[in-house]
Structures are given as structure tokens and as C-alpha cells.
Short mmCIF file of C-alpha atoms in Angstrom, two decimals:
data_model
loop_
_atom_site.label_atom_id
_atom_site.label_comp_id
_atom_site.label_asym_id
_atom_site.label_seq_id
_atom_site.Cartn_x
_atom_site.Cartn_y
_atom_site.Cartn_z
CA MET A 1 155.44 94.03 125.56
CA PRO A 2 154.98 90.50 124.53
CA PRO A 3 154.86 90.09 120.62
CA TYR A 4 150.94 90.17 119.02
CA THR A 5 149.70 86.93 118.09
CA VAL A 6 148.39 86.21 114.71
CA LEU A 7 146.06 83.39 113.12
CA VAL A 8 146.97 82.08 109.79
CA VAL A 9 144.16 80.37 107.64
CA ASP A 10 144.57 79.13 104.16
CA ASP A 11 143.42 75.95 102.85
CA SER A 12 147.12 75.70 100.60
CA ILE A 13 149.85 73.90 103.31
CA PHE A 14 152.36 75.70 101.51
CA MET A 15 151.00 79.48 101.79
CA ARG A 16 150.39 78.53 105.20
CA LYS A 17 153.96 77.96 105.98
CA LEU A 18 154.92 80.85 103.76
CA ILE A 19 152.56 83.34 105.36
CA SER A 20 153.74 81.82 109.00
CA ASP A 21 157.40 82.22 107.62
CA ILE A 22 156.92 85.83 106.64
CA ILE A 23 155.57 86.86 109.73
CA SER A 24 157.94 84.81 111.86
CA GLU A 25 160.64 86.98 110.42
CA ASN A 26 159.06 90.12 112.36
CA PRO A 27 159.66 89.79 116.59
CA LEU A 28 156.54 91.93 116.74
CA TYR A 29 154.50 88.92 115.72
CA GLN A 30 153.86 85.60 116.57
CA VAL A 31 152.14 82.85 114.42
CA ILE A 32 150.08 81.04 117.39
CA ALA A 33 148.26 78.75 115.33
CA THR A 34 147.00 78.23 111.60
CA ALA A 35 143.80 76.76 109.93
CA LYS A 36 143.03 75.21 107.04
CA ASN A 37 139.24 76.31 106.37
CA GLY A 38 136.83 78.64 107.47
CA ARG A 39 135.42 76.39 110.22
CA GLU A 40 138.63 75.54 111.69
CA ALA A 41 139.28 79.51 111.85
CA VAL A 42 136.28 80.31 113.79
CA GLU A 43 137.14 77.50 116.06
CA LYS A 44 140.55 78.73 116.34
CA THR A 45 139.48 82.27 116.81
CA ILE A 46 137.33 81.20 119.97
CA THR A 47 140.39 78.74 121.49
CA HIS A 48 143.69 81.31 120.84
CA LYS A 49 141.68 84.28 120.62
CA PRO A 50 144.54 86.27 118.36
CA ASP A 51 145.31 89.89 118.09
CA VAL A 52 144.95 89.34 114.03
CA ILE A 53 143.70 86.93 111.94
CA THR A 54 145.16 87.06 107.79
CA MET A 55 142.63 84.83 105.96
CA ASP A 56 142.05 83.56 102.54
CA VAL A 57 138.84 83.39 100.46
CA GLU A 58 138.28 80.60 98.61
CA MET A 59 138.84 77.05 101.40
CA PRO A 60 136.81 73.96 101.63
CA GLU A 61 133.90 73.23 104.12
CA MET A 62 133.59 77.08 104.85
CA ASP A 63 135.46 79.70 103.03
CA GLY A 64 136.74 82.97 104.06
CA LEU A 65 133.73 85.19 103.76
CA GLN A 66 131.46 83.42 105.69
CA ALA A 67 134.28 82.89 108.67
CA LEU A 68 134.79 86.52 108.71
CA LYS A 69 131.01 87.16 108.76
CA ILE A 70 130.70 84.65 111.96
CA ILE A 71 133.86 85.85 113.65
CA MET A 72 133.15 89.92 113.25
CA LYS A 73 129.30 88.64 114.62
CA GLU A 74 130.64 86.67 117.66
CA ASN A 75 134.36 87.60 118.11
CA PRO A 76 135.06 90.72 116.86
CA THR A 77 139.04 90.35 115.58
CA PRO A 78 141.10 92.53 113.07
CA VAL A 79 141.28 90.29 110.01
CA ILE A 80 143.28 91.32 106.58
CA MET A 81 142.05 89.50 103.91
CA LEU A 82 144.56 87.54 101.26
CA SER A 83 143.20 88.57 97.86
CA ASN A 84 143.94 87.33 94.16
CA LEU A 85 143.91 90.34 91.80
CA THR A 86 141.18 89.25 89.63
CA LYS A 87 137.88 90.91 88.99
CA ALA A 88 136.41 87.69 91.21
CA GLY A 89 139.16 88.36 93.92
CA ALA A 90 138.02 92.15 94.01
CA ASN A 91 134.31 91.80 94.51
CA GLU A 92 135.34 89.32 97.12
CA THR A 93 137.51 91.57 98.71
CA ILE A 94 135.39 94.48 98.66
CA GLN A 95 132.37 92.24 100.04
CA ALA A 96 134.90 91.32 103.11
CA LEU A 97 135.58 95.05 104.08
CA GLU A 98 131.94 95.69 104.15
CA TRP A 99 131.59 93.05 106.40
CA GLY A 100 134.18 94.21 108.47
CA ALA A 101 137.83 92.93 107.54
CA ILE A 102 140.63 95.87 108.01
CA ASP A 103 142.46 95.60 104.81
CA PHE A 104 143.76 93.58 102.39
CA VAL A 105 147.09 92.48 100.44
CA LYS A 106 147.97 90.66 97.31
CA LYS A 107 148.42 86.92 98.02
CA PRO A 108 151.84 85.64 97.31
CA SER A 109 151.89 83.72 94.52
CA GLY A 110 154.89 81.58 95.51
CA SER A 111 158.50 81.82 97.69
CA ILE A 112 160.53 82.61 94.56
CA SER A 113 157.76 84.98 93.27
CA LEU A 114 159.21 88.53 92.11
CA ASP A 115 156.53 90.25 94.68
CA LEU A 116 157.28 88.43 97.70
CA HIS A 117 159.25 91.35 98.54
CA LYS A 118 156.43 93.66 98.05
CA VAL A 119 153.93 91.40 99.68
CA LYS A 120 156.03 90.99 102.53
CA SER A 121 156.13 94.50 103.44
CA LEU A 122 152.68 95.25 102.75
CA LEU A 123 151.61 92.71 104.93
CA PHE A 124 153.86 94.02 107.90
CA GLU A 125 152.11 97.25 107.54
CA LYS A 126 148.77 96.06 106.99
CA LEU A 127 149.72 93.98 110.23
CA GLU A 128 150.98 97.19 112.16
CA ILE A 129 147.40 98.66 111.04
CA ALA A 130 145.59 95.76 112.42
CA VAL A 131 146.65 95.55 116.07
CA SER A 132 145.99 99.21 116.55
CA SER A 133 142.84 99.49 114.99
CA LYS A 134 139.31 99.11 116.66
CA VAL A 135 136.45 96.33 115.58
CA SER A 136 133.09 96.09 116.17
CA LYS A 137 130.44 93.49 115.49
CA ASN A 138 128.89 93.25 112.36
CA THR A 139 125.65 94.70 112.32
CA SER A 140 123.43 95.51 109.01
CA LEU A 141 123.37 99.40 108.38
CA THR A 142 120.86 101.16 109.11
CA GLY A 143 119.09 102.66 105.99
CA ALA A 144 120.92 100.39 103.48
CA ILE A 145 118.89 99.42 100.63
CA GLN A 146 119.66 96.73 98.26
CA ARG A 147 118.54 97.49 94.71
CA ASN A 148 117.46 95.29 91.83
CA ALA A 149 118.12 95.36 88.42
CA SER A 150 114.66 97.11 87.66
CA TYR A 151 114.99 99.88 89.68
CA ILE A 152 115.92 103.35 87.96
CA LYS A 153 117.31 105.70 89.54
CA ARG A 154 116.37 109.44 89.40
CA THR A 155 117.69 111.19 86.59
CA PRO A 156 120.49 113.47 87.59
CA ALA A 157 120.87 117.14 86.87
CA PHE A 158 124.22 119.20 85.58
CA GLY A 159 122.95 122.25 87.72
CA PHE A 160 123.98 122.26 91.48
CA ASN A 161 125.49 125.05 93.55
CA HIS A 162 126.68 122.78 96.24
CA ILE A 163 129.48 119.88 95.95
CA VAL A 164 130.75 117.26 98.44
CA ALA A 165 134.19 116.09 98.70
CA VAL A 166 135.06 112.90 101.12
CA GLY A 167 138.30 111.07 101.90
CA THR A 168 138.58 107.71 103.85
CA SER A 169 141.37 105.12 103.74
CA THR A 170 141.52 101.87 106.21
CA GLY A 171 137.94 100.93 107.21
CA GLY A 172 136.71 103.16 104.39
CA PRO A 173 134.40 101.05 102.19
CA ARG A 174 132.19 100.21 104.85
CA ALA A 175 132.07 103.77 106.25
CA LEU A 176 130.98 105.02 102.62
CA GLN A 177 128.67 102.48 102.67
CA GLN A 178 126.67 104.01 105.73
CA LEU A 179 127.16 107.23 104.47
CA LEU A 180 125.93 106.91 100.86
CA SER A 181 123.05 104.84 102.17
CA GLY A 182 121.90 107.92 103.62
CA ILE A 183 121.81 110.09 100.82
CA PRO A 184 118.34 110.82 99.51
CA GLU A 185 117.84 110.12 96.03
CA ALA A 186 117.19 114.16 94.90
CA PHE A 187 120.25 114.91 97.10
CA PRO A 188 121.15 118.04 94.66
CA ALA A 189 124.58 117.93 94.66
CA PRO A 190 127.47 115.74 93.21
CA ILE A 191 129.69 113.98 95.62
CA VAL A 192 133.62 112.96 94.91
CA ILE A 193 135.44 110.64 97.06
CA VAL A 194 138.99 109.31 97.12
CA GLN A 195 139.21 106.22 98.95
CA HIS A 196 142.87 105.09 99.30
CA MET A 197 142.93 101.26 97.35
CA PRO A 198 145.28 100.04 94.54
CA PRO A 199 143.89 99.59 90.26
CA ASN A 200 141.47 96.98 90.06
CA PHE A 201 139.28 97.47 93.52
CA THR A 202 138.07 100.69 93.01
CA LYS A 203 135.40 99.59 89.90
CA SER A 204 134.34 96.74 92.34
CA LEU A 205 133.86 98.76 94.94
CA ALA A 206 131.73 101.65 92.99
CA GLN A 207 129.51 98.95 91.81
CA ARG A 208 128.74 97.60 95.20
CA LEU A 209 128.03 101.05 96.50
CA ASP A 210 125.70 101.68 93.77
CA THR A 211 123.67 98.84 94.81
CA ILE A 212 123.19 99.98 98.13
CA SER A 213 122.92 103.80 97.15
CA ASN A 214 119.62 105.56 96.26
CA ILE A 215 122.27 107.87 94.20
CA ASN A 216 123.99 107.47 91.50
CA VAL A 217 127.80 105.80 92.23
CA VAL A 218 130.38 105.28 89.25
CA GLU A 219 134.16 104.91 89.08
CA ALA A 220 135.34 108.19 88.06
CA GLU A 221 137.16 109.07 84.38
CA ASP A 222 139.09 111.65 82.85
CA GLY A 223 136.79 114.37 81.70
CA LEU A 224 133.67 113.31 82.86
CA PRO A 225 131.40 116.42 84.02
CA LEU A 226 130.00 116.15 87.37
CA GLU A 227 126.13 115.73 87.76
CA ALA A 228 124.10 116.31 90.80
CA SER A 229 122.53 113.06 92.59
CA THR A 230 125.77 111.49 91.86
CA ALA A 231 129.29 109.61 93.67
CA TYR A 232 132.32 110.01 91.79
CA LEU A 233 134.82 107.45 93.61
CA ALA A 234 138.73 107.99 92.31
CA PRO A 235 140.18 105.52 90.32
CA GLY A 236 142.79 103.21 92.04
CA GLY A 237 146.21 104.49 90.76
CA PHE A 238 144.72 107.60 89.87
CA HIS A 239 145.23 111.36 91.70
CA MET A 240 141.50 113.01 90.87
CA ARG A 241 140.63 116.99 90.42
CA VAL A 242 137.84 118.92 89.94
CA TYR A 243 138.05 121.49 87.05
CA LYS A 244 136.13 123.82 84.81
CA ASP A 245 136.00 122.95 81.21
CA GLY A 246 135.47 125.52 78.13
CA THR A 247 131.72 125.31 78.73
CA LYS A 248 132.16 125.82 82.46
CA ASN A 249 131.17 122.74 83.24
CA TYR A 250 132.37 121.13 86.51
CA CYS A 251 134.45 118.54 85.34
CA LEU A 252 136.79 115.71 86.70
CA ARG A 253 140.66 115.16 85.53
CA THR A 254 142.57 112.13 86.49
CA SER A 255 146.29 111.89 86.76
CA LYS A 256 149.50 109.30 87.37
CA GLU A 257 151.40 111.88 89.02
CA ASP A 258 153.81 111.30 91.46
CA PRO A 259 151.79 110.02 94.94
CA ARG A 260 151.57 112.69 97.53
CA SER A 261 152.86 111.60 101.00
CA GLY A 262 152.54 107.73 100.04
CA HIS A 263 149.07 108.02 98.40
CA ARG A 264 147.68 108.00 94.77
CA PRO A 265 144.95 108.95 94.58
CA SER A 266 145.60 111.37 97.51
CA VAL A 267 142.71 113.04 99.54
CA ASP A 268 144.45 116.41 99.51
CA ILE A 269 145.17 116.67 95.65
CA LEU A 270 140.93 116.40 95.55
CA PHE A 271 140.49 118.80 98.44
CA GLU A 272 143.00 121.33 96.82
CA SER A 273 141.30 121.17 93.91
CA LEU A 274 138.19 122.92 95.09
CA VAL A 275 139.58 126.24 96.56
CA PRO A 276 139.17 128.24 93.58
CA PHE A 277 135.56 127.24 93.60
CA THR A 278 134.26 129.69 95.85
CA GLU A 279 130.58 129.98 93.56
CA LEU A 280 130.25 126.39 94.96
CA LYS A 281 129.00 125.93 98.28
CA ARG A 282 131.81 123.12 99.68
CA HIS A 283 131.27 120.50 102.13
CA VAL A 284 133.89 118.28 102.79
CA ILE A 285 134.41 114.86 104.93
CA LEU A 286 137.11 113.01 106.77
CA MET A 287 136.08 109.46 107.43
CA THR A 288 138.47 106.89 109.30
CA GLY A 289 141.80 105.72 107.87
CA MET A 290 145.51 106.05 108.73
CA GLY A 291 147.89 108.96 108.67
CA SER A 292 146.93 112.56 107.86
CA ASP A 293 145.97 112.65 103.81
CA GLY A 294 143.17 115.40 103.65
CA ALA A 295 143.92 117.18 106.83
CA LYS A 296 145.73 119.97 105.10
CA GLY A 297 143.30 119.93 102.18
CA MET A 298 140.47 120.49 104.53
CA LEU A 299 142.24 123.70 106.19
CA ALA A 300 142.39 124.72 102.85
CA LEU A 301 139.00 124.68 101.95
CA LYS A 302 137.99 125.91 105.64
CA ASN A 303 140.03 129.08 104.74
CA ALA A 304 138.46 129.43 101.47
CA GLY A 305 135.01 129.46 102.93
CA ALA A 306 133.69 126.22 103.00
CA MET A 307 130.20 125.82 103.81
CA SER A 308 130.72 122.47 106.39
CA THR A 309 133.32 120.58 107.50
CA ILE A 310 132.65 117.02 109.24
CA ALA A 311 135.50 114.82 110.53
CA GLU A 312 134.21 110.87 111.77
CA SER A 313 134.30 111.23 115.49
CA GLU A 314 137.32 108.45 117.25
CA GLU A 315 134.50 105.78 118.59
CA THR A 316 133.18 104.68 115.10
CA CYS A 317 136.72 105.12 113.25
CA VAL A 318 138.21 101.45 112.57
CA VAL A 319 141.54 104.10 112.58
CA PHE A 320 141.58 107.58 113.77
CA GLY A 321 144.34 109.06 112.13
CA MET A 322 143.00 111.21 109.19
CA PRO A 323 139.86 112.43 111.00
CA ARG A 324 142.60 113.39 114.05
CA ALA A 325 144.61 115.05 111.93
CA ALA A 326 141.96 117.85 110.70
CA ILE A 327 140.59 117.81 114.40
CA GLU A 328 144.15 118.73 115.30
CA LEU A 329 144.50 121.71 112.74
CA GLN A 330 141.08 123.32 113.97
CA CYS A 331 139.76 123.09 110.71
CA VAL A 332 136.73 120.39 111.76
CA LYS A 333 133.09 122.20 111.95
CA TYR A 334 131.41 118.81 112.96
CA ILE A 335 132.81 115.69 114.92
CA LEU A 336 130.01 112.93 114.45
CA PRO A 337 129.86 109.19 114.57
CA GLN A 338 129.85 107.51 111.68
CA GLN A 339 126.08 106.84 111.33
CA LYS A 340 125.12 110.57 111.85
CA ILE A 341 127.36 112.10 109.19
CA ALA A 342 124.60 111.37 106.33
CA GLU A 343 121.95 113.01 108.07
CA GLN A 344 124.47 116.32 109.48
CA LEU A 345 125.14 116.42 105.57
CA VAL A 346 121.81 116.50 104.17
CA LEU A 347 120.83 118.93 106.56
CA GLU A 348 123.88 121.01 105.59
CA VAL A 349 122.97 120.47 101.77
CA MET A 350 119.34 120.31 101.29
CA LYS A 351 118.01 123.02 104.06
#
């Protein structure tokens, strides 16, 4: 099989060479062209039809976000964003993932940088995911509501007898936007979520999801009590569990234990924490993502009497890994396209 072709986009000639040299070390990939700004990236995507694009954000003439938006609308192509680990960089990265970017890696800081080896390893991992992923045209999400600053959401309630647990990875930010924008304001259950994502990015993702959701969306904190009409996103770099405190309230516990199957946070750890709570009607969802994290946890919850188990169907997954693993374990009640999951969940919880 011929090597996969890559378009490298960055306004720095040094960074274009550095990224190109890294990619060229792997015989599976060939840098077919480079571009110094978003306008060139759009043009060269049409001309060269690369298998994957690495995209910087801040560039002259047209930045990476605008270029991504055009590419995903007119010539859908797997895109890996090169992100700075700053608050602004995190916000831009979350927006890029919503607009269809496959994933992101930390932008290397130089050829002698101490983090270069780690960046190289992650880049090859993301390239492998990208060339096997499925992308589609970026269209606005039906039902998504952009809230203004004056909008006050419904006050959550502590009392509930349903709980929803969600796991997702590659392609997850956009999938979560689709899911949460379809949940009504009076949803009578908390939603606990693990999205595979490093520290510094989950807070930006939670804030972004909160602006398009009828319910509250927050980054989880240790000891935080669960409330209905609220979604809790596991913080990057921390496992998250549900437990009961001394007053019998359901709360969240976060921890820095070793990764499970390479992940922290781990979907399996979240799902398994719900197994003892048979008094709750539990609803479990696995959406797009590489690997099998969450499948064993879903099986354990099904065997413990979970009310509903839902997996995203292959047709809408960016990567059909985690849902496939659950389906193969025969623990999935509903296999649904992304845009139908919220509707089914509302029926299950509010019927």
C-alpha cells in the first residue's frame, strides 16, 4: 500500500520543516505539500487531496479555524490541530473539534525541546487514528442553542432516581454537543461524562458545552454533589467515580490513580462505580472513540440491571471503536446514529 499523504500547515518555516521531518521518519506517511496560511491550506487541499492535514491555528491571511471550517464544508478531510497548551489555545482547540477536526497534539516548541519525543509519539498515534477515521461535511447541529449571558437556566434539583453515564473519545466533543443540545431543561437526572482529553482542555470543553445546552454543564470537582438537569465532565488527567457520602447524597470523587488501559479518565472506572447503585435507573451511552474503554463497564452495568444501554452506530462515528467493542459484548440495547441518541435517552428517562 502506498504511504498516506499529509499536508502540513503552519506559518513558521521552521515549524513546517520540523513537523515535516517528524512525519517523514515514518514510512507510512509522505508529506505531499506544505502551506504557510489557511488560504494556501484550502487551495492545496483541493489540488493535492491529502489523506490527512496537520493544521496550526494562528496564521496570517486566514487562520487555521477558518481554513478548517471551509475544508470541512467543501472538501472533508481528517485534520489534526497543533495546539498551544494555554487557555486561549484550549478554547480554539475545542472550537476546532466541534467544527470537525479529528484530534489535536501539543505544538512542539523546538527541535531540541524536551517534549519533542512525546510530541512525535502522539503525532504518529493521531495520524494513525486520522487515516482510519471517517469525516463528513460540517453542518450546523440541529437543536443546538447558543445561549447569551443573560439566560438563566433552571435551578437543578438534588432529588432524582435516574442517572446517565456517557463515555466518548476521538470525535467526542462534537458528539457531546449533539447529545447535550438535545436534552431538555427539565431533564430529571444528572449526566456524568468521561471524554478522553488531557488536562487544561476539559474545562474549556465544559464551558463551551454549557453555552449550547439547556441544562448546566460543568467540569467535575472532587466531592461535588450530583443534581438533576446538570452534566458533569470528568477533568482531564483524573479518574471520576460516583459515590454516596455520609448524608446519602450521590457525589463525585476524582483521583490520580494509574491510567486504566492507557486512559485517565477511564470510562470503565466511571461506569463500574455505578454498579452498586441498583436503586437508581441507570442509562449508559458509548459514543465515537478509538479502542474499547467503557465496553466492559457497560456490560457490568447491564448485568447489574441498567435500564438502557446505547451505542452510537458506525454510520456517524468518527472512529467506531468503543461502541463496536460494546456491541461485540452483546450488552447494547439500542444502536443509534448520533443525532437520535438524545431523543431515545429522553424517552427512556422521561417516559
